[in-house]
Tab-separated table of C-alpha atoms and ligand atoms in Angstrom:
chain	number	residue	atom	x	y	z
A	99	MET	CA	49.442	94.534	134.729
A	100	PHE	CA	49.638	91.327	132.713
A	101	GLU	CA	53.234	90.839	131.369
A	102	LEU	CA	53.767	87.413	129.800
A	103	LYS	CA	57.514	87.540	129.979
A	104	LYS	CA	57.257	87.671	133.965
A	105	LEU	CA	55.140	84.539	134.056
A	106	VAL	CA	57.249	82.303	131.886
A	107	ARG	CA	59.606	79.995	133.604
A	108	PRO	CA	63.216	81.548	133.251
A	109	ASN	CA	64.569	78.382	131.733
A	110	ILE	CA	61.793	78.299	129.158
A	111	MET	CA	62.208	81.893	128.277
A	112	ALA	CA	65.878	81.034	127.534
A	113	LEU	CA	65.288	77.849	125.959
A	114	LYS	CA	66.757	77.125	122.496
A	115	PRO	CA	64.189	74.665	121.154
A	116	TYR	CA	65.170	71.387	119.126
A	117	SER	CA	64.931	72.029	115.514
A	118	CYS	CA	63.656	69.075	113.687
A	119	ALA	CA	64.267	68.367	109.906
A	120	ARG	CA	60.763	69.395	109.046
A	121	ASN	CA	61.123	72.681	110.835
A	122	GLU	CA	64.230	73.586	108.967
A	123	PHE	CA	62.812	72.895	105.639
A	124	LYS	CA	59.232	73.864	104.975
A	125	GLY	CA	57.504	73.529	101.789
A	126	GLU	CA	57.227	71.211	98.954
A	127	ALA	CA	60.269	69.173	97.290
A	128	SER	CA	60.686	66.148	95.294
A	129	VAL	CA	63.550	64.448	96.913
A	130	TYR	CA	63.636	64.369	100.768
A	131	LEU	CA	67.050	63.092	101.968
A	132	ASP	CA	67.108	65.277	105.166
A	133	ALA	CA	65.334	63.165	108.025
A	134	ASN	CA	66.856	59.645	107.710
A	135	GLU	CA	63.386	58.216	106.795
A	136	ASN	CA	63.012	54.828	105.020
A	137	PRO	CA	62.075	55.946	101.373
A	138	TYR	CA	59.580	53.192	101.178
A	139	ASN	CA	56.000	52.766	102.590
A	140	ALA	CA	54.598	55.946	101.891
A	141	PRO	CA	52.916	57.856	103.429
A	142	PHE	CA	53.766	56.626	106.925
A	143	ASN	CA	57.547	56.604	106.164
A	144	ARG	CA	57.624	60.376	106.369
A	145	TYR	CA	57.554	62.735	109.597
A	146	PRO	CA	54.311	64.386	110.061
A	147	ASP	CA	54.054	68.200	109.834
A	148	PRO	CA	55.299	69.294	113.378
A	149	LEU	CA	52.807	72.220	113.311
A	150	GLN	CA	49.827	70.478	111.717
A	151	TRP	CA	48.966	73.226	109.537
A	152	ALA	CA	46.432	71.641	107.325
A	153	VAL	CA	44.542	70.472	110.415
A	154	LYS	CA	44.703	74.047	112.038
A	155	GLU	CA	43.662	75.470	108.550
A	156	LYS	CA	40.291	73.552	108.822
A	157	ILE	CA	39.919	74.196	112.636
A	158	SER	CA	40.403	77.904	111.749
A	159	GLY	CA	37.469	77.802	109.597
A	160	VAL	CA	35.157	75.809	111.852
A	161	LYS	CA	36.152	78.108	114.937
A	162	GLY	CA	36.835	81.344	113.375
A	163	ILE	CA	40.193	81.536	115.017
A	164	ALA	CA	43.397	82.277	113.272
A	165	LYS	CA	45.866	79.365	112.826
A	166	ASP	CA	48.587	81.355	114.680
A	167	ASN	CA	46.247	81.218	117.683
A	168	ILE	CA	45.874	77.355	117.731
A	169	PHE	CA	47.885	74.789	119.541
A	170	LEU	CA	47.324	71.014	118.931
A	171	GLY	CA	48.246	68.444	121.209
A	172	ASN	CA	48.040	64.753	122.359
A	173	GLY	CA	44.572	65.215	123.850
A	174	SER	CA	43.918	68.348	126.056
A	175	ASP	CA	46.090	66.515	128.554
A	176	GLU	CA	49.165	67.773	126.561
A	177	PRO	CA	48.398	71.581	126.865
A	178	ILE	CA	47.226	70.954	130.530
A	179	ASP	CA	50.803	69.667	131.265
A	180	LEU	CA	52.505	72.207	129.149
A	181	VAL	CA	50.856	75.017	131.180
A	182	TYR	CA	52.723	73.949	134.243
A	183	ARG	CA	55.966	73.395	132.203
A	184	ALA	CA	55.750	76.871	130.679
A	185	PHE	CA	54.737	78.848	133.627
A	186	CYS	CA	55.351	77.274	136.907
A	187	VAL	CA	58.491	76.759	138.563
A	188	PRO	CA	58.546	73.480	140.673
A	189	GLY	CA	58.702	73.878	144.276
A	190	LYS	CA	57.944	77.546	144.109
A	191	ASP	CA	55.071	78.654	142.089
A	192	ASN	CA	51.454	77.646	142.741
A	193	VAL	CA	48.050	77.424	140.769
A	194	VAL	CA	44.453	77.961	142.111
A	195	ALA	CA	41.754	75.910	140.969
A	196	ILE	CA	37.861	75.442	141.300
A	197	ALA	CA	36.946	72.161	143.125
A	198	PRO	CA	35.460	69.751	142.163
A	199	THR	CA	36.703	69.773	138.656
A	200	TYR	CA	38.601	67.587	136.114
A	201	GLY	CA	41.228	65.563	137.923
A	202	MET	CA	44.165	66.124	135.493
A	203	TYR	CA	44.835	69.682	136.510
A	204	GLY	CA	45.844	68.562	139.869
A	205	VAL	CA	47.698	65.333	138.867
A	206	CYS	CA	49.810	67.339	136.537
A	207	ALA	CA	50.434	69.851	139.314
A	208	ASP	CA	51.697	67.018	141.405
A	209	ILE	CA	53.681	65.544	138.683
A	210	ASN	CA	55.279	69.023	138.224
A	211	ASP	CA	55.622	69.562	141.712
A	212	ILE	CA	53.533	72.525	141.832
A	213	GLU	CA	51.343	73.653	144.681
A	214	TYR	CA	47.567	73.116	143.878
A	215	ARG	CA	45.128	75.486	145.835
A	216	GLU	CA	41.536	74.349	145.592
A	217	ILE	CA	38.460	76.768	146.090
A	218	LEU	CA	35.268	74.732	146.691
A	219	LEU	CA	32.355	75.822	144.477
A	220	ASP	CA	29.229	76.790	146.182
A	221	GLU	CA	25.961	74.881	146.493
A	222	ASP	CA	24.994	75.855	143.014
A	223	PHE	CA	28.344	74.647	141.769
A	224	GLN	CA	29.206	78.302	140.955
A	225	PHE	CA	32.652	79.934	141.710
A	226	SER	CA	33.708	83.443	143.082
A	227	ALA	CA	36.372	85.413	141.425
A	228	ASP	CA	37.035	87.221	144.636
A	229	LYS	CA	37.622	83.995	146.561
A	230	MET	CA	40.121	82.907	144.001
A	231	MET	CA	41.984	85.894	144.229
A	232	GLU	CA	42.208	85.688	148.046
A	233	LYS	CA	43.663	82.326	147.747
A	234	ALA	CA	46.423	83.825	145.277
A	235	ASP	CA	49.900	85.188	146.106
A	236	LYS	CA	52.769	86.462	144.238
A	237	ASN	CA	53.681	82.994	143.146
A	238	THR	CA	50.271	82.168	141.770
A	239	LYS	CA	50.909	81.973	137.895
A	240	VAL	CA	47.735	80.070	136.795
A	241	MET	CA	44.130	79.800	137.428
A	242	TRP	CA	41.954	76.762	136.159
A	243	LEU	CA	38.353	76.930	135.377
A	244	CYS	CA	36.296	74.450	133.482
A	245	SER	CA	32.867	75.286	131.942
A	246	PRO	CA	30.773	73.392	131.590
A	247	ASN	CA	32.305	71.786	134.455
A	248	ASN	CA	33.184	68.238	135.129
A	249	PRO	CA	31.888	66.375	137.058
A	250	THR	CA	29.192	68.830	138.145
A	251	GLY	CA	27.867	69.281	134.422
A	252	ASN	CA	26.932	73.053	134.948
A	253	ALA	CA	28.221	75.957	133.137
A	254	LEU	CA	30.086	78.550	135.088
A	255	ASN	CA	28.798	81.982	135.443
A	256	GLN	CA	30.176	84.136	132.386
A	257	ASP	CA	30.484	87.353	134.102
A	258	GLU	CA	32.323	85.861	136.931
A	259	ILE	CA	34.752	84.211	134.384
A	260	ARG	CA	35.142	87.732	132.763
A	261	LYS	CA	35.871	89.020	136.031
A	262	LEU	CA	38.455	86.807	136.967
A	263	VAL	CA	40.200	87.026	133.641
A	264	SER	CA	40.213	90.711	134.115
A	265	VAL	CA	41.561	91.027	137.593
A	266	PHE	CA	44.086	88.214	137.680
A	267	ASP	CA	47.540	89.109	136.138
A	268	GLY	CA	48.347	85.551	135.599
A	269	ILE	CA	47.177	82.804	133.194
A	270	VAL	CA	43.552	81.639	133.332
A	271	ILE	CA	42.730	78.452	131.720
A	272	LEU	CA	39.107	77.976	130.631
A	273	ASP	CA	38.475	74.222	129.597
A	274	GLU	CA	35.524	74.144	127.362
A	275	ALA	CA	35.665	70.279	126.677
A	276	TYR	CA	31.860	70.315	126.734
A	277	ILE	CA	31.096	73.545	125.106
A	278	ASP	CA	29.258	71.969	122.024
A	279	PHE	CA	26.436	70.695	124.464
A	280	SER	CA	26.144	74.030	126.347
A	281	SER	CA	23.372	76.640	126.132
A	282	GLN	CA	26.174	79.075	126.794
A	283	SER	CA	28.425	80.340	124.049
A	284	SER	CA	32.252	79.806	124.071
A	285	PHE	CA	34.789	82.428	125.174
A	286	LEU	CA	36.508	81.800	121.881
A	287	LYS	CA	34.936	85.008	120.545
A	288	GLU	CA	36.376	87.016	123.404
A	289	LEU	CA	39.916	85.629	123.094
A	290	ASP	CA	41.514	88.783	121.440
A	291	LYS	CA	40.342	90.748	124.449
A	292	HIS	CA	42.237	88.613	126.800
A	293	PRO	CA	45.999	88.217	126.537
A	294	ASN	CA	46.081	85.851	129.686
A	295	LEU	CA	43.341	83.499	128.595
A	296	ILE	CA	43.920	79.986	127.312
A	297	VAL	CA	40.685	78.213	126.059
A	298	LEU	CA	40.823	74.454	125.777
A	299	GLN	CA	38.650	72.379	123.556
A	300	THR	CA	38.893	68.666	122.347
A	301	PHE	CA	38.089	66.166	119.823
A	302	SER	CA	37.131	63.625	122.387
A	303	LYS	CA	33.512	64.516	123.191
A	304	ALA	CA	31.149	66.137	120.657
A	305	TRP	CA	33.561	65.393	117.898
A	306	GLY	CA	33.419	61.561	118.560
A	307	SER	CA	36.987	61.175	118.307
A	308	ALA	CA	38.565	60.194	121.709
A	309	SER	CA	40.762	57.602	120.438
A	310	ILE	CA	42.670	59.796	118.168
A	311	ARG	CA	44.069	61.859	121.026
A	312	LEU	CA	43.620	65.363	119.718
A	313	GLY	CA	43.206	68.471	121.926
A	314	MET	CA	43.169	72.121	121.065
A	315	ALA	CA	44.500	75.156	123.033
A	316	PHE	CA	43.397	78.847	121.769
A	317	ALA	CA	45.444	81.719	122.944
A	318	SER	CA	47.497	84.758	122.020
A	319	THR	CA	50.282	84.048	119.520
A	320	GLU	CA	52.884	84.582	122.117
A	321	ILE	CA	51.465	81.865	124.458
A	322	ILE	CA	50.956	79.565	121.400
A	323	ASP	CA	54.809	80.229	120.419
A	324	ILE	CA	55.761	79.151	124.083
A	325	PHE	CA	53.903	75.871	123.899
A	326	ASN	CA	55.277	75.001	120.500
A	327	LYS	CA	58.841	75.664	121.882
A	328	ILE	CA	58.541	73.098	124.433
A	329	LYS	CA	56.227	70.483	122.781
A	330	TYR	CA	57.661	67.218	121.478
A	331	PRO	CA	58.663	68.037	117.870
A	332	TYR	CA	56.113	65.673	116.185
A	333	ASN	CA	53.519	65.499	118.943
A	334	VAL	CA	50.364	64.795	116.694
A	335	ASN	CA	51.042	61.719	114.590
A	336	ILE	CA	49.946	61.514	110.837
A	337	LEU	CA	46.847	58.958	111.548
A	338	THR	CA	45.484	61.561	113.922
A	339	GLN	CA	45.961	64.498	111.606
A	340	LYS	CA	44.364	62.552	108.695
A	341	GLN	CA	41.330	61.444	110.704
A	342	ALA	CA	40.922	64.983	112.229
A	343	LEU	CA	40.972	66.383	108.713
A	344	SER	CA	38.285	63.863	107.860
A	345	ILE	CA	36.147	64.539	110.820
A	346	LEU	CA	36.426	68.305	110.358
A	347	ASP	CA	34.827	67.794	106.857
A	348	ASN	CA	31.804	66.107	108.644
A	349	ALA	CA	30.912	69.141	110.880
A	350	SER	CA	27.285	68.738	109.963
A	351	GLN	CA	27.431	65.151	111.352
A	352	VAL	CA	28.740	66.251	114.586
A	353	LYS	CA	26.023	68.879	114.698
A	354	GLU	CA	23.401	65.963	114.321
A	355	TRP	CA	25.143	64.028	117.167
A	356	VAL	CA	24.965	66.966	119.459
A	357	LYS	CA	21.256	67.611	118.633
A	358	THR	CA	20.408	63.930	119.166
A	359	LEU	CA	22.410	63.691	122.266
A	360	LEU	CA	20.726	66.872	123.782
A	361	GLU	CA	17.330	65.503	123.070
A	362	GLU	CA	18.296	62.179	124.661
A	363	ARG	CA	19.733	64.073	127.643
A	364	THR	CA	16.160	65.618	128.196
A	365	SER	CA	14.617	62.312	127.896
A	366	LEU	CA	17.125	60.496	130.375
A	367	ILE	CA	16.455	63.385	133.016
A	368	GLU	CA	12.652	62.680	132.635
A	369	LYS	CA	13.086	59.047	132.983
A	370	MET	CA	15.607	59.453	135.866
A	371	LYS	CA	13.025	61.325	137.733
A	372	GLU	CA	10.823	58.267	137.844
A	373	VAL	CA	13.611	56.113	139.269
A	374	PRO	CA	12.913	55.538	143.163
A	375	ILE	CA	16.546	55.592	144.408
A	376	VAL	CA	17.459	59.064	142.680
A	377	ARG	CA	17.425	61.865	145.121
A	378	HIS	CA	18.573	64.676	143.081
A	379	ILE	CA	19.374	65.336	139.245
A	380	TYR	CA	21.661	68.460	138.897
A	381	PRO	CA	21.100	70.528	135.967
A	382	THR	CA	23.612	70.156	133.092
A	383	ASP	CA	25.180	71.754	130.063
A	384	ALA	CA	27.224	68.759	129.095
A	385	ASN	CA	26.680	65.473	127.770
A	386	PHE	CA	26.531	63.885	131.063
A	387	ILE	CA	24.211	64.371	134.179
A	388	LEU	CA	25.296	64.168	137.838
A	389	VAL	CA	22.682	62.334	139.947
A	390	LYS	CA	22.653	61.784	143.688
A	391	VAL	CA	21.307	58.281	144.736
A	392	ASP	CA	20.587	56.738	148.168
A	393	ASP	CA	23.785	54.676	148.308
A	394	ALA	CA	26.164	55.444	145.387
A	395	ASN	CA	28.821	52.877	146.176
A	396	ALA	CA	26.063	50.131	146.154
A	397	THR	CA	24.419	51.475	142.905
A	398	TYR	CA	27.527	51.829	141.202
A	399	GLU	CA	28.681	47.979	142.080
A	400	ARG	CA	25.301	46.557	141.124
A	401	LEU	CA	25.326	48.473	137.802
A	402	VAL	CA	28.803	46.974	137.257
A	403	MET	CA	27.414	43.357	137.951
A	404	LYS	CA	24.959	44.139	134.973
A	405	GLY	CA	27.705	45.350	132.811
A	406	ILE	CA	26.783	48.934	133.051
A	407	ILE	CA	29.462	51.340	133.899
A	408	VAL	CA	28.898	54.905	135.321
A	409	ARG	CA	31.374	57.131	137.103
A	410	ASN	CA	31.144	56.670	140.830
A	411	ARG	CA	31.844	60.346	142.119
A	412	ASN	CA	30.623	59.522	145.595
A	413	ASN	CA	34.275	60.486	147.206
A	414	VAL	CA	34.523	63.816	145.489
A	415	ALA	CA	33.982	67.018	147.314
A	416	LEU	CA	30.276	68.229	147.048
A	417	CYS	CA	29.336	65.208	145.098
A	418	GLN	CA	28.837	62.705	147.932
A	419	GLY	CA	26.026	60.191	146.744
A	420	GLY	CA	26.925	61.158	143.219
A	421	LEU	CA	27.022	59.117	140.084
A	422	ARG	CA	28.128	60.811	136.825
A	423	ILE	CA	26.264	59.265	133.940
A	424	THR	CA	27.145	59.774	130.291
A	425	VAL	CA	24.199	60.330	127.861
A	426	GLY	CA	24.516	57.363	125.433
A	427	THR	CA	22.077	55.864	122.828
A	428	PRO	CA	18.415	55.588	123.568
A	429	LYS	CA	19.025	51.892	123.977
A	430	GLU	CA	21.759	52.221	126.360
A	431	ASN	CA	20.103	54.774	128.389
A	432	ASP	CA	16.935	52.556	128.654
A	433	ILE	CA	19.210	49.597	129.928
A	434	LEU	CA	20.450	51.932	132.611
A	435	ILE	CA	17.015	53.151	133.702
A	436	ASN	CA	15.572	49.666	133.712
A	437	GLU	CA	18.266	48.440	135.961
A	438	MET	CA	18.184	51.483	138.298
A	439	LYS	CA	14.393	51.050	138.580
A	440	LYS	CA	14.844	47.689	139.952
A	441	MET	CA	17.168	48.857	142.857
B	280	PLP	C1	36.960	64.772	128.767
B	280	PLP	C2	37.591	66.078	129.305
B	280	PLP	C3	38.716	66.539	128.431
B	280	PLP	C4	39.283	65.767	127.272
B	280	PLP	O1	40.431	65.367	127.511
B	280	PLP	P1	41.391	64.840	126.170
B	280	PLP	O2	42.623	64.746	126.594
B	280	PLP	O3	41.366	65.849	125.111
B	280	PLP	O4	40.613	63.617	125.814
B	280	PLP	C5	39.294	67.718	129.016
B	280	PLP	N1	38.842	68.366	130.034
B	280	PLP	C6	37.667	67.908	130.588
B	280	PLP	C7	37.134	68.792	131.657
B	280	PLP	C8	37.193	66.717	130.244
B	280	PLP	O5	36.009	66.231	131.012
C-alpha cells in the first residue's frame, strides 16, 4: 500500500515553511509596502510570484495537466534534489536506479548522504522491474527511471515502467527530459492513476531554453505541496518566468524544431553508417545518438582539436567505446561527419 505520509521525512512532515511576503498577500494591489523592495526600477524591483501561476497556467494548457499538479524549479536539477530532501533520511534511506543513466541522480544522492543502488540495464538497454524490486529493502524510498534514457538514447519499455510503478510502494521518478523526441508517448496522461509517480520534463532540450534554467515536475497535489513547502521561496526568477511565457506562446516553433531535428537525426545516422571508425550506432528516441567507435578516447581528443565537442562516455558502464553525439544543425553535423571520416 502506497502511503505518502510514511515516505516523507519526519522533519519535513513537521516543517512549518517560511512564509514570504508574496505568500501572505496574494492578488492585486496598488501600493506594495510589504516586502522592503525598492519602489523604483520596475518590474525587476519586485519579488516574483513564488508559485509562478502564470507560467503554470500556460504549461497546463500545453500539457493538459492541472496547475496544482505542476512544480517548477531551477532546472530539473531542483526537483531531483528535492526528492532526496523530501523523502530520504540521510545515512539511513536508499534509492534504486537504472544504470547507466543521468549522473545527477547519483550526485544528489551523494550530496544528501543517501545510498544509491544501481541496476545495470540489459544489452538492449532495457530494465527489469523485478530486478529493481529485488534490490530494494524497507529503507528504499525512491526509484529512478529515465525514458528516453541518457546516455543510451532509447526509450524504456512502457509495460515495465507501469509494472514498477504498480508494485513499488515508494516514489518512482520518471525523467522525460527527451520525451518530445520520442516515438513513445509521455506518462503524463497516466499520472492520475499513479499517486507515487513523479514525471520530470524540462525547458532545456526540445524547448530550446537551457539557459533560463526551468524544469518541471508533474505529480499528485500531495507531492507537489511537499516540494513547494521545502523549495527556496522565490526559486524561479522573473526573467525566467517571462521568457518561459514567451516560449510557451511559440509551441508551434518548438514543434518545427523537433520535426527538423528528427529528420536531421535520421540523416546523421545514415551518414554515420559510412564512417569507417564507427562500430555500432544504437537506436535512439532522443535528440542524440550513442555510437561506439574503435577508440573513443582518441576520437574524442582528435575532435576536440578540431573544435568539435561530443560527450565521451567511454568510462560509463555498458558504454565502453561510446561517444554521445547531440543532433545539431545540418552544417554542424556535416562538419562532424567529415572529420570522423578522416580518422
Ligand atoms: C538534460 C537532462 C535534464 C535537464 O536538466 P535541466 O536541469 O532541466 O537542464 C534532465 N534529465 C536528463 C536525463 C537530461 O539528460
